[in-house]
PDB file of C-alpha atoms and ligand atoms in Angstrom:
ATOM      1  CA  MET A   1     -37.445-110.351 -12.906  1.00  0.00           C
ATOM      2  CA  LYS A   2     -36.533-110.628  -9.266  1.00  0.00           C
ATOM      3  CA  LYS A   3     -38.089-109.175  -6.146  1.00  0.00           C
ATOM      4  CA  ILE A   4     -36.629-105.733  -5.409  1.00  0.00           C
ATOM      5  CA  THR A   5     -35.546-104.954  -1.861  1.00  0.00           C
ATOM      6  CA  ILE A   6     -34.149-101.833  -0.241  1.00  0.00           C
ATOM      7  CA  LEU A   7     -30.666-103.306  -0.829  1.00  0.00           C
ATOM      8  CA  ASP A   8     -31.250-103.216  -4.593  1.00  0.00           C
ATOM      9  CA  ILE A   9     -32.366 -99.578  -4.392  1.00  0.00           C
ATOM     10  CA  ILE A  10     -29.249 -98.645  -2.400  1.00  0.00           C
ATOM     11  CA  LYS A  11     -27.074-100.597  -4.864  1.00  0.00           C
ATOM     12  CA  MET A  12     -28.557 -98.701  -7.810  1.00  0.00           C
ATOM     13  CA  LYS A  13     -26.990 -95.478  -6.505  1.00  0.00           C
ATOM     14  CA  ALA A  14     -23.650 -97.196  -5.937  1.00  0.00           C
ATOM     15  CA  GLU A  15     -23.736 -98.479  -9.525  1.00  0.00           C
ATOM     16  CA  GLY A  16     -24.830 -95.149 -10.997  1.00  0.00           C
ATOM     17  CA  GLN A  17     -28.176 -96.561 -12.190  1.00  0.00           C
ATOM     18  CA  LYS A  18     -31.078 -94.081 -12.159  1.00  0.00           C
ATOM     19  CA  ILE A  19     -34.115 -95.114 -10.091  1.00  0.00           C
ATOM     20  CA  PRO A  20     -37.579 -94.573 -11.661  1.00  0.00           C
ATOM     21  CA  VAL A  21     -40.410 -94.399  -9.108  1.00  0.00           C
ATOM     22  CA  LEU A  22     -44.168 -93.985  -9.666  1.00  0.00           C
ATOM     23  CA  THR A  23     -47.133 -93.854  -7.324  1.00  0.00           C
ATOM     24  CA  ALA A  24     -50.027 -96.322  -7.361  1.00  0.00           C
ATOM     25  CA  TYR A  25     -53.122 -96.592  -5.210  1.00  0.00           C
ATOM     26  CA  ASP A  26     -54.980 -99.603  -6.622  1.00  0.00           C
ATOM     27  CA  TYR A  27     -54.525-103.206  -7.784  1.00  0.00           C
ATOM     28  CA  PRO A  28     -54.664-102.832 -11.609  1.00  0.00           C
ATOM     29  CA  THR A  29     -52.308 -99.854 -11.699  1.00  0.00           C
ATOM     30  CA  ALA A  30     -49.825-101.584  -9.406  1.00  0.00           C
ATOM     31  CA  LYS A  31     -49.947-104.638 -11.666  1.00  0.00           C
ATOM     32  CA  VAL A  32     -49.196-102.601 -14.798  1.00  0.00           C
ATOM     33  CA  LEU A  33     -46.322-100.725 -13.139  1.00  0.00           C
ATOM     34  CA  ASP A  34     -44.891-103.913 -11.698  1.00  0.00           C
ATOM     35  CA  GLU A  35     -45.054-105.744 -15.021  1.00  0.00           C
ATOM     36  CA  ALA A  36     -43.399-102.766 -16.731  1.00  0.00           C
ATOM     37  CA  GLY A  37     -40.453-103.154 -14.341  1.00  0.00           C
ATOM     38  CA  ILE A  38     -40.796-100.154 -12.027  1.00  0.00           C
ATOM     39  CA  PRO A  39     -38.458-101.009  -9.136  1.00  0.00           C
ATOM     40  CA  LEU A  40     -40.267 -98.966  -6.472  1.00  0.00           C
ATOM     41  CA  ILE A  41     -43.981 -98.204  -6.145  1.00  0.00           C
ATOM     42  CA  LEU A  42     -44.946 -95.436  -3.761  1.00  0.00           C
ATOM     43  CA  VAL A  43     -48.406 -95.643  -2.231  1.00  0.00           C
ATOM     44  CA  GLY A  44     -48.421 -91.877  -1.819  1.00  0.00           C
ATOM     45  CA  ASP A  45     -50.792 -89.831   0.299  1.00  0.00           C
ATOM     46  CA  SER A  46     -51.215 -87.894  -2.968  1.00  0.00           C
ATOM     47  CA  ALA A  47     -54.047 -90.455  -3.232  1.00  0.00           C
ATOM     48  CA  GLY A  48     -56.046 -87.946  -1.203  1.00  0.00           C
ATOM     49  CA  MET A  49     -55.878 -85.454  -4.066  1.00  0.00           C
ATOM     50  CA  VAL A  50     -55.707 -87.464  -7.281  1.00  0.00           C
ATOM     51  CA  PHE A  51     -57.820 -90.443  -6.185  1.00  0.00           C
ATOM     52  CA  ALA A  52     -60.260 -88.955  -3.666  1.00  0.00           C
ATOM     53  CA  GLY A  53     -60.419 -85.340  -4.872  1.00  0.00           C
ATOM     54  CA  TYR A  54     -59.450 -83.699  -1.548  1.00  0.00           C
ATOM     55  CA  LYS A  55     -57.867 -80.244  -1.827  1.00  0.00           C
ATOM     56  CA  ASN A  56     -54.664 -81.332  -0.074  1.00  0.00           C
ATOM     57  CA  THR A  57     -53.150 -84.393   1.613  1.00  0.00           C
ATOM     58  CA  LEU A  58     -54.014 -83.365   5.168  1.00  0.00           C
ATOM     59  CA  SER A  59     -57.339 -85.216   5.355  1.00  0.00           C
ATOM     60  CA  VAL A  60     -55.884 -88.580   4.355  1.00  0.00           C
ATOM     61  CA  THR A  61     -56.306 -91.160   7.137  1.00  0.00           C
ATOM     62  CA  MET A  62     -54.483 -94.289   8.227  1.00  0.00           C
ATOM     63  CA  ASP A  63     -57.516 -96.361   7.204  1.00  0.00           C
ATOM     64  CA  GLU A  64     -57.298 -94.960   3.666  1.00  0.00           C
ATOM     65  CA  MET A  65     -53.557 -95.611   3.416  1.00  0.00           C
ATOM     66  CA  ARG A  66     -54.050 -99.149   4.733  1.00  0.00           C
ATOM     67  CA  TYR A  67     -56.724 -99.802   2.095  1.00  0.00           C
ATOM     68  CA  HIS A  68     -54.568 -98.466  -0.771  1.00  0.00           C
ATOM     69  CA  THR A  69     -51.527-100.397   0.488  1.00  0.00           C
ATOM     70  CA  LYS A  70     -53.460-103.661   0.575  1.00  0.00           C
ATOM     71  CA  ALA A  71     -54.661-103.188  -3.010  1.00  0.00           C
ATOM     72  CA  VAL A  72     -51.212-102.219  -4.337  1.00  0.00           C
ATOM     73  CA  ALA A  73     -49.531-105.118  -2.532  1.00  0.00           C
ATOM     74  CA  LYS A  74     -51.948-107.521  -4.235  1.00  0.00           C
ATOM     75  CA  GLY A  75     -51.028-106.124  -7.654  1.00  0.00           C
ATOM     76  CA  SER A  76     -47.268-106.071  -7.256  1.00  0.00           C
ATOM     77  CA  LYS A  77     -44.896-109.040  -7.364  1.00  0.00           C
ATOM     78  CA  ASN A  78     -41.446-107.532  -7.732  1.00  0.00           C
ATOM     79  CA  ALA A  79     -41.510-103.809  -6.994  1.00  0.00           C
ATOM     80  CA  LEU A  80     -40.567-102.546  -3.561  1.00  0.00           C
ATOM     81  CA  ILE A  81     -43.696-101.102  -1.951  1.00  0.00           C
ATOM     82  CA  VAL A  82     -43.287 -97.954   0.123  1.00  0.00           C
ATOM     83  CA  THR A  83     -46.327 -96.375   1.801  1.00  0.00           C
ATOM     84  CA  ASP A  84     -46.683 -92.777   2.928  1.00  0.00           C
ATOM     85  CA  MET A  85     -47.479 -92.231   6.581  1.00  0.00           C
ATOM     86  CA  PRO A  86     -50.428 -89.798   6.520  1.00  0.00           C
ATOM     87  CA  PHE A  87     -50.667 -86.550   8.469  1.00  0.00           C
ATOM     88  CA  LEU A  88     -51.147 -87.129  12.231  1.00  0.00           C
ATOM     89  CA  SER A  89     -50.002 -90.743  12.058  1.00  0.00           C
ATOM     90  CA  TYR A  90     -46.380 -89.995  13.095  1.00  0.00           C
ATOM     91  CA  GLN A  91     -46.165 -86.430  14.438  1.00  0.00           C
ATOM     92  CA  VAL A  92     -47.964 -86.842  17.775  1.00  0.00           C
ATOM     93  CA  SER A  93     -45.636 -89.358  19.433  1.00  0.00           C
ATOM     94  CA  ILE A  94     -42.911 -91.816  18.543  1.00  0.00           C
ATOM     95  CA  GLU A  95     -45.022 -94.619  19.999  1.00  0.00           C
ATOM     96  CA  GLU A  96     -47.924 -93.812  17.664  1.00  0.00           C
ATOM     97  CA  ALA A  97     -45.524 -93.522  14.729  1.00  0.00           C
ATOM     98  CA  LYS A  98     -44.094 -96.983  15.440  1.00  0.00           C
ATOM     99  CA  LYS A  99     -47.547 -98.525  15.751  1.00  0.00           C
ATOM    100  CA  ASN A 100     -48.825 -96.905  12.561  1.00  0.00           C
ATOM    101  CA  ALA A 101     -45.716 -97.878  10.581  1.00  0.00           C
ATOM    102  CA  GLY A 102     -46.294-101.452  11.732  1.00  0.00           C
ATOM    103  CA  LEU A 103     -49.943-101.363  10.654  1.00  0.00           C
ATOM    104  CA  LEU A 104     -48.911-100.313   7.137  1.00  0.00           C
ATOM    105  CA  VAL A 105     -46.365-103.133   6.993  1.00  0.00           C
ATOM    106  CA  ARG A 106     -49.121-105.552   7.999  1.00  0.00           C
ATOM    107  CA  GLU A 107     -51.056-104.505   4.872  1.00  0.00           C
ATOM    108  CA  GLY A 108     -48.065-105.183   2.618  1.00  0.00           C
ATOM    109  CA  ALA A 109     -45.827-102.100   2.764  1.00  0.00           C
ATOM    110  CA  GLU A 110     -42.143-103.009   2.787  1.00  0.00           C
ATOM    111  CA  ALA A 111     -41.054 -99.556   3.894  1.00  0.00           C
ATOM    112  CA  VAL A 112     -42.762 -96.345   4.977  1.00  0.00           C
ATOM    113  CA  LYS A 113     -42.158 -92.720   4.004  1.00  0.00           C
ATOM    114  CA  LEU A 114     -42.561 -89.734   6.270  1.00  0.00           C
ATOM    115  CA  GLU A 115     -42.065 -86.027   5.753  1.00  0.00           C
ATOM    116  CA  GLY A 116     -39.586 -83.880   7.666  1.00  0.00           C
ATOM    117  CA  GLY A 117     -35.852 -83.547   8.282  1.00  0.00           C
ATOM    118  CA  LEU A 118     -33.950 -83.060  11.540  1.00  0.00           C
ATOM    119  CA  ILE A 119     -37.199 -82.661  13.494  1.00  0.00           C
ATOM    120  CA  MET A 120     -38.235 -86.205  12.499  1.00  0.00           C
ATOM    121  CA  ALA A 121     -34.832 -87.851  13.049  1.00  0.00           C
ATOM    122  CA  ASP A 122     -35.743 -89.575  16.348  1.00  0.00           C
ATOM    123  CA  THR A 123     -39.018 -90.851  14.881  1.00  0.00           C
ATOM    124  CA  ILE A 124     -37.246 -92.217  11.796  1.00  0.00           C
ATOM    125  CA  ASN A 125     -34.636 -93.854  13.988  1.00  0.00           C
ATOM    126  CA  ALA A 126     -37.277 -95.511  16.189  1.00  0.00           C
ATOM    127  CA  ILE A 127     -39.095 -96.964  13.168  1.00  0.00           C
ATOM    128  CA  VAL A 128     -35.823 -98.165  11.602  1.00  0.00           C
ATOM    129  CA  ASP A 129     -35.002 -99.809  14.954  1.00  0.00           C
ATOM    130  CA  MET A 130     -38.202-101.862  14.569  1.00  0.00           C
ATOM    131  CA  ASP A 131     -36.686-103.170  11.296  1.00  0.00           C
ATOM    132  CA  ILE A 132     -39.077-101.153   9.166  1.00  0.00           C
ATOM    133  CA  PRO A 133     -37.131 -99.347   6.427  1.00  0.00           C
ATOM    134  CA  VAL A 134     -37.893 -95.634   6.114  1.00  0.00           C
ATOM    135  CA  MET A 135     -37.790 -93.334   3.095  1.00  0.00           C
ATOM    136  CA  GLY A 136     -37.242 -89.680   4.046  1.00  0.00           C
ATOM    137  CA  HIS A 137     -38.922 -86.705   2.360  1.00  0.00           C
ATOM    138  CA  ILE A 138     -37.515 -83.176   2.617  1.00  0.00           C
ATOM    139  CA  GLY A 139     -37.848 -79.844   0.823  1.00  0.00           C
ATOM    140  CA  LEU A 140     -41.389 -79.079  -0.268  1.00  0.00           C
ATOM    141  CA  THR A 141     -43.321 -81.328   2.114  1.00  0.00           C
ATOM    142  CA  PRO A 142     -47.011 -81.217   1.126  1.00  0.00           C
ATOM    143  CA  GLN A 143     -48.250 -81.962   4.657  1.00  0.00           C
ATOM    144  CA  SER A 144     -46.672 -78.606   5.678  1.00  0.00           C
ATOM    145  CA  VAL A 145     -48.684 -76.674   3.070  1.00  0.00           C
ATOM    146  CA  HIS A 146     -50.060 -74.209   5.641  1.00  0.00           C
ATOM    147  CA  ARG A 147     -46.632 -73.409   7.148  1.00  0.00           C
ATOM    148  CA  MET A 148     -45.117 -72.962   3.670  1.00  0.00           C
ATOM    149  CA  GLY A 149     -48.007 -70.716   2.564  1.00  0.00           C
ATOM    150  CA  GLY A 150     -48.692 -72.923  -0.462  1.00  0.00           C
ATOM    151  CA  TYR A 151     -46.727 -75.395  -2.544  1.00  0.00           C
ATOM    152  CA  ARG A 152     -43.569 -73.298  -2.894  1.00  0.00           C
ATOM    153  CA  VAL A 153     -40.069 -74.262  -3.966  1.00  0.00           C
ATOM    154  CA  GLN A 154     -37.935 -74.543  -0.816  1.00  0.00           C
ATOM    155  CA  GLY A 155     -34.239 -73.738  -0.319  1.00  0.00           C
ATOM    156  CA  ARG A 156     -33.863 -70.715  -2.550  1.00  0.00           C
ATOM    157  CA  GLU A 157     -32.379 -68.565   0.239  1.00  0.00           C
ATOM    158  CA  LYS A 158     -29.024 -69.229   1.888  1.00  0.00           C
ATOM    159  CA  LYS A 159     -30.474 -69.974   5.345  1.00  0.00           C
ATOM    160  CA  GLN A 160     -33.125 -72.367   3.996  1.00  0.00           C
ATOM    161  CA  ARG A 161     -30.522 -74.056   1.810  1.00  0.00           C
ATOM    162  CA  LYS A 162     -28.296 -74.712   4.822  1.00  0.00           C
ATOM    163  CA  LYS A 163     -31.298 -76.065   6.715  1.00  0.00           C
ATOM    164  CA  LEU A 164     -32.153 -78.504   3.902  1.00  0.00           C
ATOM    165  CA  LEU A 165     -28.562 -79.747   3.717  1.00  0.00           C
ATOM    166  CA  ASN A 166     -28.717 -80.345   7.493  1.00  0.00           C
ATOM    167  CA  ASP A 167     -32.074 -82.092   7.100  1.00  0.00           C
ATOM    168  CA  ALA A 168     -30.616 -84.417   4.456  1.00  0.00           C
ATOM    169  CA  ARG A 169     -27.668 -85.325   6.689  1.00  0.00           C
ATOM    170  CA  ALA A 170     -29.985 -85.783   9.693  1.00  0.00           C
ATOM    171  CA  VAL A 171     -32.322 -88.235   7.941  1.00  0.00           C
ATOM    172  CA  GLU A 172     -29.313 -90.113   6.552  1.00  0.00           C
ATOM    173  CA  ARG A 173     -27.871 -90.417  10.084  1.00  0.00           C
ATOM    174  CA  ALA A 174     -31.295 -91.497  11.366  1.00  0.00           C
ATOM    175  CA  GLY A 175     -31.147 -94.470   8.999  1.00  0.00           C
ATOM    176  CA  VAL A 176     -33.307 -93.781   5.924  1.00  0.00           C
ATOM    177  CA  PHE A 177     -32.549 -96.057   2.961  1.00  0.00           C
ATOM    178  CA  CYS A 178     -33.356 -93.250   0.510  1.00  0.00           C
ATOM    179  CA  VAL A 179     -34.866 -89.770   0.566  1.00  0.00           C
ATOM    180  CA  VAL A 180     -37.314 -87.832  -1.592  1.00  0.00           C
ATOM    181  CA  LEU A 181     -36.143 -84.315  -2.475  1.00  0.00           C
ATOM    182  CA  GLU A 182     -39.213 -82.335  -3.491  1.00  0.00           C
ATOM    183  CA  GLY A 183     -39.501 -78.813  -4.910  1.00  0.00           C
ATOM    184  CA  MET A 184     -35.984 -77.442  -4.542  1.00  0.00           C
ATOM    185  CA  PRO A 185     -33.422 -75.769  -6.826  1.00  0.00           C
ATOM    186  CA  THR A 186     -31.478 -78.114  -9.103  1.00  0.00           C
ATOM    187  CA  ASP A 187     -28.070 -77.160  -7.680  1.00  0.00           C
ATOM    188  CA  LEU A 188     -29.183 -77.784  -4.088  1.00  0.00           C
ATOM    189  CA  ALA A 189     -30.593 -81.231  -4.976  1.00  0.00           C
ATOM    190  CA  LYS A 190     -27.292 -81.954  -6.768  1.00  0.00           C
ATOM    191  CA  GLU A 191     -25.269 -80.944  -3.706  1.00  0.00           C
ATOM    192  CA  ILE A 192     -27.412 -83.112  -1.412  1.00  0.00           C
ATOM    193  CA  THR A 193     -27.156 -86.056  -3.832  1.00  0.00           C
ATOM    194  CA  GLU A 194     -23.358 -85.749  -3.864  1.00  0.00           C
ATOM    195  CA  THR A 195     -23.170 -85.287  -0.079  1.00  0.00           C
ATOM    196  CA  ILE A 196     -25.222 -88.188   1.262  1.00  0.00           C
ATOM    197  CA  SER A 197     -24.611 -91.872   0.654  1.00  0.00           C
ATOM    198  CA  VAL A 198     -28.240 -92.988   0.294  1.00  0.00           C
ATOM    199  CA  PRO A 199     -30.194 -92.514  -2.980  1.00  0.00           C
ATOM    200  CA  THR A 200     -32.083 -89.270  -3.535  1.00  0.00           C
ATOM    201  CA  ILE A 201     -35.386 -89.474  -5.418  1.00  0.00           C
ATOM    202  CA  GLY A 202     -36.337 -86.130  -6.920  1.00  0.00           C
ATOM    203  CA  ILE A 203     -39.647 -84.522  -7.771  1.00  0.00           C
ATOM    204  CA  GLY A 204     -39.342 -80.968  -9.004  1.00  0.00           C
ATOM    205  CA  ALA A 205     -35.688 -81.138  -7.940  1.00  0.00           C
ATOM    206  CA  GLY A 206     -33.896 -81.334 -11.293  1.00  0.00           C
ATOM    207  CA  PRO A 207     -31.997 -84.049 -13.145  1.00  0.00           C
ATOM    208  CA  TYR A 208     -29.089 -84.780 -10.787  1.00  0.00           C
ATOM    209  CA  CYS A 209     -31.007 -86.840  -8.213  1.00  0.00           C
ATOM    210  CA  ASP A 210     -30.352 -90.594  -8.159  1.00  0.00           C
ATOM    211  CA  GLY A 211     -33.974 -91.265  -9.118  1.00  0.00           C
ATOM    212  CA  GLN A 212     -37.199 -89.507 -10.057  1.00  0.00           C
ATOM    213  CA  VAL A 213     -40.748 -89.922  -8.760  1.00  0.00           C
ATOM    214  CA  LEU A 214     -44.005 -88.756 -10.318  1.00  0.00           C
ATOM    215  CA  VAL A 215     -47.666 -89.209  -9.454  1.00  0.00           C
ATOM    216  CA  ILE A 216     -49.196 -91.756 -11.839  1.00  0.00           C
ATOM    217  CA  HIS A 217     -52.316 -89.657 -12.527  1.00  0.00           C
ATOM    218  CA  ASP A 218     -50.057 -86.797 -13.692  1.00  0.00           C
ATOM    219  CA  VAL A 219     -47.995 -89.097 -15.914  1.00  0.00           C
ATOM    220  CA  LEU A 220     -51.117 -90.540 -17.531  1.00  0.00           C
ATOM    221  CA  GLY A 221     -53.003 -87.255 -17.879  1.00  0.00           C
ATOM    222  CA  LEU A 222     -55.849 -88.259 -15.587  1.00  0.00           C
ATOM    223  CA  TYR A 223     -55.686 -85.341 -13.135  1.00  0.00           C
ATOM    224  CA  ASP A 224     -55.488 -81.705 -14.152  1.00  0.00           C
ATOM    225  CA  ASP A 225     -56.775 -79.788 -11.097  1.00  0.00           C
ATOM    226  CA  VAL A 226     -53.210 -78.571 -10.535  1.00  0.00           C
ATOM    227  CA  GLN A 227     -50.352 -78.902 -13.019  1.00  0.00           C
ATOM    228  CA  PRO A 228     -46.957 -78.027 -11.596  1.00  0.00           C
ATOM    229  CA  LYS A 229     -44.095 -77.221 -13.990  1.00  0.00           C
ATOM    230  CA  PHE A 230     -42.135 -80.375 -13.065  1.00  0.00           C
ATOM    231  CA  ILE A 231     -44.744 -82.811 -14.427  1.00  0.00           C
ATOM    232  CA  LYS A 232     -44.172 -84.618 -17.707  1.00  0.00           C
ATOM    233  CA  ARG A 233     -47.312 -86.123 -19.214  1.00  0.00           C
ATOM    234  CA  TYR A 234     -46.785 -89.348 -21.156  1.00  0.00           C
ATOM    235  CA  ALA A 235     -50.421 -90.062 -22.083  1.00  0.00           C
ATOM    236  CA  ASN A 236     -53.797 -88.368 -22.137  1.00  0.00           C
ATOM    237  CA  LEU A 237     -56.067 -90.891 -20.458  1.00  0.00           C
ATOM    238  CA  LYS A 238     -58.653 -88.243 -19.611  1.00  0.00           C
ATOM    239  CA  GLU A 239     -59.233 -87.764 -23.326  1.00  0.00           C
ATOM    240  CA  SER A 240     -59.119 -91.525 -24.061  1.00  0.00           C
ATOM    241  CA  ILE A 241     -61.624 -92.277 -21.303  1.00  0.00           C
ATOM    242  CA  SER A 242     -63.904 -89.491 -22.407  1.00  0.00           C
ATOM    243  CA  THR A 243     -63.856 -90.746 -26.031  1.00  0.00           C
ATOM    244  CA  ALA A 244     -64.610 -94.311 -24.891  1.00  0.00           C
ATOM    245  CA  VAL A 245     -67.430 -93.242 -22.570  1.00  0.00           C
ATOM    246  CA  ASN A 246     -69.025 -91.093 -25.284  1.00  0.00           C
ATOM    247  CA  GLU A 247     -68.896 -94.020 -27.714  1.00  0.00           C
ATOM    248  CA  TYR A 248     -70.539 -96.257 -25.095  1.00  0.00           C
ATOM    249  CA  ILE A 249     -73.304 -93.720 -24.424  1.00  0.00           C
ATOM    250  CA  ASP A 250     -73.920 -93.438 -28.149  1.00  0.00           C
ATOM    251  CA  ASP A 251     -73.942 -97.240 -28.640  1.00  0.00           C
ATOM    252  CA  VAL A 252     -76.459 -97.775 -25.828  1.00  0.00           C
ATOM    253  CA  LYS A 253     -78.694 -94.923 -26.964  1.00  0.00           C
ATOM    254  CA  LYS A 254     -78.685 -96.132 -30.572  1.00  0.00           C
ATOM    255  CA  GLY A 255     -79.169 -99.815 -29.634  1.00  0.00           C
ATOM    256  CA  ARG A 256     -75.748-100.886 -30.995  1.00  0.00           C
ATOM    257  CA  PHE A 257     -74.755-102.356 -27.636  1.00  0.00           C
ATOM    258  CA  PRO A 258     -75.225-105.099 -26.572  1.00  0.00           C
ATOM    259  CA  GLY A 259     -74.841-106.979 -29.877  1.00  0.00           C
ATOM    260  CA  ARG A 260     -75.470-110.678 -30.530  1.00  0.00           C
ATOM    261  CA  GLU A 261     -71.905-111.480 -29.422  1.00  0.00           C
ATOM    262  CA  HIS A 262     -72.590-109.999 -25.982  1.00  0.00           C
ATOM    263  CA  SER A 263     -75.918-111.725 -25.522  1.00  0.00           C
ATOM    264  CA  PHE A 264     -76.988-115.203 -24.365  1.00  0.00           C
TER     265      PHE A 264
HETATM  266  O1  LIG B 301     -47.688 -88.549  -1.959  1.00  0.00           O
HETATM  267  C1  LIG B 301     -46.906 -88.664  -2.915  1.00  0.00           C
HETATM  268  O2  LIG B 301     -47.271 -89.115  -3.994  1.00  0.00           O
HETATM  269  C2  LIG B 301     -45.523 -88.246  -2.698  1.00  0.00           C
HETATM  270  C3  LIG B 301     -44.620 -88.162  -3.888  1.00  0.00           C
HETATM  271  C4  LIG B 301     -45.093 -87.279  -4.942  1.00  0.00           C
HETATM  272  C5  LIG B 301     -43.216 -87.911  -3.505  1.00  0.00           C
HETATM  273  O3  LIG B 301     -45.144 -87.994  -1.608  1.00  0.00           O
END
């Protein structure tokens, strides 16, 4: 397998190949995803919720994202690594955004992702001008949870729909190499996907996007604090871990572990 770059991701849309994306926050998970052939690993700020147990992504810091990025970069050989810019790391000024994007690249990110459409176009453009590729993220943007009044599907009304189409065109013009479409009606995501030239990566945005992204803890059944409709669970690791831990407790209590084979 060869090292994936942003050019390969862009080419996948041109060739009509779907793009599977998963999140990872640590070395062993990144290694498994990479070896399975995932072309793009997102070090998402969803780490704040599924890894650290925060109630939303707003408390995630640059230090935390740097730490996760370093671990994921160590575990991944071929996948393209994209790291989320956390809340407050890019909104205050373009200068701060550029510096923080650079710090994530120093830890091993090969691109950064930030939330927002037209309003973020100049920031995206400034980061792209530093030769750091940017992934856009529009629609339901979790860092805007308080403005949205919760995690609500965006773009159901005509005015909002027009705004999201404009946002998609604005981030494309600003130079993103691909864009996440989160929490929007299927037909709107389809229209955006057919309108812009860069790949769209959907989450809760229906089947017509060029790729799909899910949070690894949701896919593996490790996190059930919230369970949106768009999640598909492929394993139940919570149950597997619980069974294993109970067996271990039982073995220790009953003196079955350690056995001769584990002893010196
Ligand atoms: O933080 C994250 O994991 C994300 C994806 C779910 C798109 O932004």
